[in-house]
């Protein structure tokens, strides 16, 4: 075990200041790379955690109709039969979809609800407790309302139906949601939503199925396949798996940025291992001539490398946390928001991922220390007069 030597440690500090211009450049690049990687990891983990939390609220099973392997609408004639399946607690025929508001280059979500159905979304229940949703009126998220107002829609919005007729919907009440998929959302009755989308009276987008007994999942899926042979069945676990694959470390976005950062870091390492500067060689030769042992020289270099790498790592992580908590990760977080088709969020709930920070640590600090010790050992093992020539 290497014992700590305070005199050698302070000598290493002095040595770092003697080569200040070279070392400060390394510290700056090192710190920025650690900050970039730490920010990337933490934003990735935070958004992934937010989405997985929202995924828990999804139905246990979603049933979608298919024609020619394309997702299409379905009728609600068999919903009562699905409700009779053992293990099923609730079945809801959902009416929702995307609306392309071309004037503002915005795509937002329309959700149709039935006030007499059990609402699984807490914020919808809160709205319905306070307000009675009337026909030809809708609840609008605050972000979407501001978009409408910027185009002079202050009291209502004109939807263009597939028939090219207009349907005027009044802004009944606004709501605010922190969930990513509720940032641009308007809620109206199912009848109004069907009219906007051009659906028939008995037409629905898909079927949401909630289970009272999760152990009955496979049995329910088997019965659904018999009842709807051409339907596509999506489970909550399927959605979780997609999120995991999208944000895991083997995803394309992560690999791209990670490789860029690591290549930049290893360029520094290559420069370090490529050789020791003439001034440093001369210093090592003088120390050997004064009677210093090889292990003493290497211990000084170990202290130097540890000071630079640990200081840069800690500073980089602190700057990353400041950037995330104070500036809310602007710009970098947009990389992930664009992937999941979310244009903006009010705030990012930061999740500290110790595993990610540990990966950054072990990919940088030990490698830098090794890159400092190896060339120094090569020089220190040579004769003093040969080194100083």
XYZ file of N, CA, C and O in Angstrom, residues 256-374:
476
model
N -23.015 8.186 -30.054
C -22.412 9.257 -30.852
C -21.687 10.276 -29.984
O -20.496 10.573 -30.196
N -22.409 10.820 -28.996
C -21.806 11.846 -28.146
C -20.704 11.257 -27.275
O -19.671 11.891 -27.055
N -20.911 10.039 -26.799
C -19.917 9.416 -25.943
C -18.610 9.205 -26.693
O -17.528 9.480 -26.168
N -18.693 8.736 -27.927
C -17.481 8.493 -28.716
C -16.740 9.803 -28.989
O -15.506 9.864 -28.894
N -17.494 10.863 -29.307
C -16.859 12.164 -29.561
C -16.094 12.646 -28.334
O -14.934 13.083 -28.422
N -16.748 12.565 -27.161
C -16.115 13.034 -25.934
C -14.906 12.174 -25.564
O -13.848 12.692 -25.183
N -15.063 10.858 -25.677
C -13.965 9.968 -25.311
C -12.773 10.131 -26.251
O -11.612 10.127 -25.822
N -13.048 10.301 -27.559
C -11.948 10.506 -28.505
C -11.186 11.783 -28.183
O -9.956 11.825 -28.260
N -11.932 12.826 -27.828
C -11.269 14.083 -27.461
C -10.398 13.895 -26.227
O -9.271 14.395 -26.154
N -10.926 13.165 -25.235
C -10.162 12.935 -24.010
C -8.909 12.114 -24.306
O -7.822 12.418 -23.795
N -9.056 11.089 -25.136
C -7.904 10.240 -25.406
C -6.869 10.929 -26.299
O -5.718 10.483 -26.362
N -7.260 11.995 -26.969
C -6.254 12.806 -27.666
C -5.311 13.450 -26.652
O -4.106 13.557 -26.877
N -5.886 13.884 -25.525
C -5.054 14.424 -24.450
C -4.151 13.332 -23.882
O -2.957 13.550 -23.631
N -4.748 12.138 -23.677
C -3.977 11.028 -23.134
C -2.833 10.640 -24.078
O -1.706 10.378 -23.641
N -3.128 10.635 -25.382
C -2.086 10.303 -26.354
C -0.945 11.306 -26.284
O 0.226 10.937 -26.366
N -1.304 12.568 -26.115
C -0.276 13.602 -26.005
C 0.577 13.393 -24.751
O 1.778 13.614 -24.764
N -0.090 12.950 -23.673
C 0.646 12.721 -22.435
C 1.591 11.531 -22.560
O 2.737 11.578 -22.088
N 1.098 10.453 -23.163
C 1.907 9.238 -23.267
C 2.947 9.318 -24.376
O 3.859 8.485 -24.433
N 2.818 10.292 -25.250
C 3.735 10.408 -26.382
C 5.136 10.824 -25.944
O 6.083 10.691 -26.681
N 5.204 11.326 -24.752
C 6.521 11.710 -24.263
C 6.458 12.767 -23.179
O 5.433 13.420 -22.992
N 7.534 12.891 -22.448
C 7.643 13.890 -21.396
C 8.412 15.076 -21.965
O 9.372 14.910 -22.729
N 8.000 16.277 -21.595
C 8.654 17.475 -22.129
C 10.101 17.538 -21.662
O 10.491 16.918 -20.669
N 10.894 18.299 -22.395
C 12.322 18.407 -22.070
C 12.533 18.983 -20.682
O 13.453 18.576 -19.958
N 11.684 19.942 -20.280
C 11.815 20.529 -18.944
C 11.555 19.493 -17.867
O 12.258 19.437 -16.847
N 10.525 18.667 -18.084
C 10.204 17.635 -17.101
C 11.300 16.573 -17.059
O 11.649 16.053 -15.978
N 11.873 16.216 -18.237
C 12.977 15.255 -18.266
C 14.179 15.780 -17.489
O 14.824 15.048 -16.729
N 14.474 17.060 -17.700
C 15.610 17.663 -17.008
C 15.384 17.653 -15.497
O 16.305 17.357 -14.726
N 14.137 17.941 -15.068
C 13.818 17.943 -13.647
C 13.988 16.552 -13.051
O 14.548 16.392 -11.961
N 13.512 15.520 -13.782
C 13.649 14.145 -13.294
C 15.116 13.757 -13.196
O 15.556 13.101 -12.233
N 15.913 14.172 -14.204
C 17.345 13.871 -14.167
C 18.024 14.523 -12.986
O 18.878 13.897 -12.323
N 17.692 15.770 -12.673
C 18.286 16.471 -11.522
C 17.906 15.774 -10.223
O 18.740 15.586 -9.326
N 16.618 15.368 -10.121
C 16.167 14.682 -8.896
C 16.911 13.367 -8.716
O 17.277 12.994 -7.593
N 17.142 12.626 -9.804
C 17.882 11.374 -9.699
C 19.333 11.636 -9.291
O 19.908 10.880 -8.506
N 19.920 12.716 -9.823
C 21.294 13.050 -9.467
C 21.412 13.435 -7.998
O 22.458 13.223 -7.371
N 20.335 13.985 -7.442
C 20.316 14.365 -6.027
C 20.037 13.182 -5.109
O 20.018 13.346 -3.888
N 19.797 12.018 -5.712
C 19.604 10.826 -4.895
C 18.172 10.359 -4.748
O 17.896 9.454 -3.958
N 17.256 10.957 -5.496
C 15.850 10.517 -5.406
C 15.725 9.119 -6.024
O 16.326 8.812 -7.055
N 14.899 8.301 -5.395
C 14.624 6.978 -5.927
C 13.539 7.048 -7.018
O 12.799 8.034 -7.097
N 13.465 6.004 -7.814
C 12.441 5.954 -8.878
C 11.050 6.023 -8.285
O 10.173 6.735 -8.788
N 10.841 5.300 -7.151
C 9.504 5.311 -6.541
C 9.130 6.686 -6.002
O 7.954 7.052 -5.981
N 10.140 7.492 -5.557
C 9.839 8.849 -5.094
C 9.375 9.729 -6.255
O 8.422 10.505 -6.122
N 10.059 9.591 -7.384
C 9.676 10.372 -8.565
C 8.280 9.972 -9.045
O 7.438 10.824 -9.355
N 8.031 8.681 -9.078
C 6.712 8.214 -9.512
C 5.618 8.641 -8.530
O 4.474 8.913 -8.943
N 5.959 8.689 -7.236
C 4.957 9.129 -6.264
C 4.602 10.593 -6.489
O 3.436 10.981 -6.385
N 5.600 11.410 -6.815
C 5.326 12.818 -7.120
C 4.418 12.916 -8.349
O 3.447 13.688 -8.365
N 4.732 12.136 -9.380
C 3.904 12.157 -10.590
C 2.496 11.626 -10.313
O 1.514 12.109 -10.906
N 2.391 10.656 -9.395
C 1.078 10.157 -9.009
C 0.271 11.256 -8.328
O -0.921 11.428 -8.618
N 0.921 12.006 -7.459
C 0.228 13.118 -6.789
C -0.200 14.178 -7.808
O -1.316 14.709 -7.742
N 0.699 14.494 -8.737
C 0.372 15.493 -9.754
C -0.850 15.068 -10.573
O -1.800 15.845 -10.763
N -0.792 13.843 -11.070
C -1.901 13.350 -11.901
C -3.199 13.259 -11.105
O -4.282 13.571 -11.624
N -3.106 12.847 -9.847
C -4.302 12.727 -9.007
C -4.913 14.098 -8.745
O -6.141 14.250 -8.779
N -4.064 15.084 -8.475
C -4.567 16.439 -8.227
C -5.294 16.975 -9.459
O -6.417 17.486 -9.370
N -4.646 16.849 -10.627
C -5.243 17.369 -11.863
C -6.547 16.642 -12.188
O -7.580 17.262 -12.473
N -6.520 15.310 -12.155
C -7.691 14.537 -12.568
C -8.850 14.666 -11.585
O -10.000 14.867 -11.996
N -8.561 14.576 -10.298
C -9.640 14.672 -9.299
C -10.234 16.075 -9.258
O -11.457 16.249 -9.168
N -9.358 17.088 -9.332
C -9.858 18.470 -9.336
C -10.729 18.720 -10.565
O -11.813 19.302 -10.464
N -10.266 18.265 -11.727
C -11.029 18.470 -12.959
C -12.347 17.701 -12.919
O -13.384 18.213 -13.357
N -12.304 16.482 -12.401
C -13.529 15.682 -12.328
C -14.552 16.322 -11.401
O -15.727 16.481 -11.772
N -14.126 16.688 -10.211
C -15.058 17.292 -9.247
C -15.609 18.610 -9.786
O -16.817 18.882 -9.701
N -14.725 19.435 -10.359
C -15.167 20.716 -10.911
C -16.138 20.489 -12.075
O -17.153 21.193 -12.194
N -15.852 19.508 -12.930
C -16.735 19.216 -14.059
C -18.106 18.763 -13.608
O -19.134 19.199 -14.158
N -18.167 17.899 -12.584
C -19.455 17.440 -12.067
C -20.221 18.594 -11.427
O -21.439 18.742 -11.616
N -19.515 19.446 -10.665
C -20.175 20.594 -10.034
C -20.734 21.551 -11.082
O -21.860 22.052 -10.945
N -19.967 21.811 -12.146
C -20.458 22.682 -13.217
C -21.666 22.061 -13.919
O -22.609 22.775 -14.296
N -21.640 20.741 -14.081
C -22.782 20.058 -14.687
C -24.028 20.217 -13.821
O -25.128 20.486 -14.329
N -23.881 20.077 -12.505
C -25.020 20.223 -11.596
C -25.538 21.658 -11.588
O -26.753 21.897 -11.552
N -24.619 22.621 -11.627
C -25.033 24.030 -11.693
C -25.804 24.294 -12.978
O -26.855 24.952 -12.979
N -25.296 23.769 -14.078
C -25.954 23.940 -15.378
C -27.347 23.317 -15.382
O -28.294 23.877 -15.939
N -27.490 22.166 -14.723
C -28.774 21.478 -14.711
C -29.763 22.119 -13.751
O -30.932 22.322 -14.087
N -29.303 22.455 -12.544
C -30.229 22.957 -11.532
C -30.563 24.432 -11.720
O -31.676 24.866 -11.421
N -29.616 25.215 -12.210
C -29.862 26.654 -12.376
C -30.376 26.964 -13.771
O -31.349 27.712 -13.935
N -29.739 26.397 -14.786
C -30.132 26.678 -16.168
C -31.037 25.597 -16.762
O -31.403 25.674 -17.926
N -31.369 24.588 -15.957
C -32.360 23.572 -16.310
C -31.964 22.769 -17.556
O -32.821 22.238 -18.256
N -30.656 22.698 -17.820
C -30.185 21.852 -18.910
C -30.614 22.285 -20.297
O -30.778 21.439 -21.191
N -30.802 23.598 -20.497
C -31.246 24.072 -21.808
C -30.272 23.669 -22.897
O -29.082 23.551 -22.676
N -30.787 23.469 -24.083
C -30.085 23.101 -25.307
C -29.712 21.613 -25.331
O -30.087 20.905 -26.270
N -28.956 21.134 -24.334
C -28.580 19.721 -24.356
C -29.801 18.845 -24.154
O -29.944 17.798 -24.798
N -30.712 19.257 -23.270
C -31.908 18.440 -23.039
C -32.805 18.393 -24.282
O -33.590 17.464 -24.454
N -32.678 19.396 -25.152
C -33.495 19.410 -26.375
C -33.169 18.234 -27.290
O -33.999 17.830 -28.106
N -31.955 17.685 -27.173
C -31.590 16.511 -27.970
C -32.553 15.374 -27.672
O -33.095 14.731 -28.579
N -32.812 15.155 -26.387
C -33.692 14.058 -25.997
C -35.157 14.409 -26.220
O -35.958 13.548 -26.583
N -35.523 15.668 -26.012
C -36.914 16.060 -26.212
C -37.311 15.919 -27.673
O -38.454 15.574 -27.987
N -36.373 16.194 -28.574
C -36.669 16.006 -29.997
C -36.846 14.537 -30.336
O -37.651 14.181 -31.207
N -36.112 13.663 -29.645
C -36.233 12.233 -29.900
C -37.631 11.741 -29.563
O -38.237 10.958 -30.288
N -38.185 12.213 -28.430
C -39.508 11.752 -28.004
C -40.605 12.690 -28.482
O -41.745 12.618 -28.012
N -40.249 13.596 -29.406
C -41.237 14.476 -30.043
C -41.929 15.392 -29.045
O -43.138 15.610 -29.094
N -41.160 15.938 -28.095
C -41.662 16.939 -27.162
C -40.847 18.203 -27.390
O -39.617 18.181 -27.284
N -41.514 19.294 -27.711
C -40.796 20.501 -28.102
C -40.205 21.239 -26.910
O -39.150 21.852 -27.008
N -40.874 21.202 -25.759
C -40.381 21.950 -24.599
C -41.048 21.439 -23.336
O -42.138 20.877 -23.366
N -40.365 21.634 -22.217
C -40.941 21.353 -20.909
C -40.636 22.526 -19.994
O -39.668 23.258 -20.198
N -41.478 22.722 -18.973
C -41.284 23.852 -18.073
C -40.042 23.678 -17.220
O -39.284 24.615 -17.001
N -39.823 22.496 -16.695
C -38.657 22.249 -15.854
C -38.277 20.776 -15.938
O -39.107 19.924 -16.242
N -37.030 20.507 -15.638
C -36.506 19.150 -15.695
C -36.235 18.670 -14.271
O -35.461 19.281 -13.538
N -36.896 17.607 -13.870
C -36.670 17.024 -12.547
C -35.398 16.178 -12.606
O -35.400 15.077 -13.145
N -34.324 16.712 -12.029
C -33.022 16.073 -12.136
C -32.965 14.830 -11.244
O -33.321 14.880 -10.071
N -32.523 13.737 -11.833
C -32.292 12.499 -11.096
C -30.790 12.235 -11.065
O -30.156 12.067 -12.101
N -30.209 12.243 -9.860
C -28.778 11.998 -9.734
C -28.493 10.513 -9.956
O -28.951 9.658 -9.194
N -27.742 10.230 -10.988
C -27.409 8.858 -11.340
C -25.957 8.600 -10.926
O -25.015 8.971 -11.630
N -25.774 7.977 -9.762
C -24.431 7.714 -9.249
C -23.673 6.768 -10.180
O -22.463 6.898 -10.378
N -24.390 5.833 -10.771
C -23.759 4.887 -11.686
C -23.146 5.623 -12.883
O -22.023 5.316 -13.303
N -23.876 6.589 -13.420
C -23.378 7.342 -14.574
C -22.154 8.163 -14.206
O -21.168 8.220 -14.960
N -22.197 8.810 -13.043
C -21.049 9.606 -12.598
C -19.848 8.706 -12.330
O -18.705 9.115 -12.560
N -20.103 7.495 -11.847
C -19.007 6.552 -11.616
C -18.363 6.128 -12.938
O -17.141 5.961 -13.020
N -19.196 5.955 -13.973
C -18.660 5.595 -15.298
C -17.728 6.688 -15.801
O -16.625 6.421 -16.296
N -18.160 7.947 -15.671
C -17.320 9.072 -16.100
C -16.017 9.094 -15.298
O -14.933 9.338 -15.851
N -16.110 8.797 -13.992
C -14.923 8.801 -13.140
C -13.916 7.749 -13.593
O -12.734 8.042 -13.817
N -14.377 6.506 -13.743
C -13.450 5.413 -14.053
C -12.952 5.452 -15.495
O -11.922 4.831 -15.810
N -13.645 6.181 -16.368
C -13.163 6.333 -17.733
C -12.185 7.493 -17.889
O -11.595 7.655 -18.953
N -12.037 8.290 -16.854
C -11.188 9.466 -16.983
C -10.044 9.490 -15.966
O -8.867 9.564 -16.348
N -10.352 9.402 -14.682
C -9.323 9.585 -13.652
C -8.239 8.503 -13.706
O -7.043 8.833 -13.824
N -8.578 7.215 -13.618
C -7.496 6.208 -13.668
C -6.711 6.231 -14.977
O -5.497 6.004 -14.972
N -7.418 6.504 -16.073
C -6.733 6.538 -17.378
C -5.728 7.688 -17.423
O -4.594 7.525 -17.909
N -6.128 8.846 -16.902
C -5.215 9.995 -16.906
C -4.006 9.732 -16.009
O -2.868 10.080 -16.363
N -4.249 9.136 -14.848
C -3.135 8.836 -13.938
C -2.154 7.874 -14.597
O -0.933 8.061 -14.538
N -2.684 6.831 -15.235
C -1.816 5.868 -15.918
C -1.042 6.530 -17.050
O 0.154 6.237 -17.265
N -1.698 7.442 -17.783
C -1.038 8.127 -18.898
C 0.060 9.057 -18.417
O 0.964 9.402 -19.187
N 0.007 9.469 -17.157
C 1.059 10.318 -16.592
C 2.205 9.473 -16.044
O 3.386 9.813 -16.205
N 1.875 8.365 -15.400
C 2.906 7.551 -14.745
C 3.761 6.779 -15.746
O 4.983 6.642 -15.541
N 3.174 6.261 -16.805
C 3.921 5.395 -17.727
C 5.115 6.116 -18.379
O 6.252 5.622 -18.312
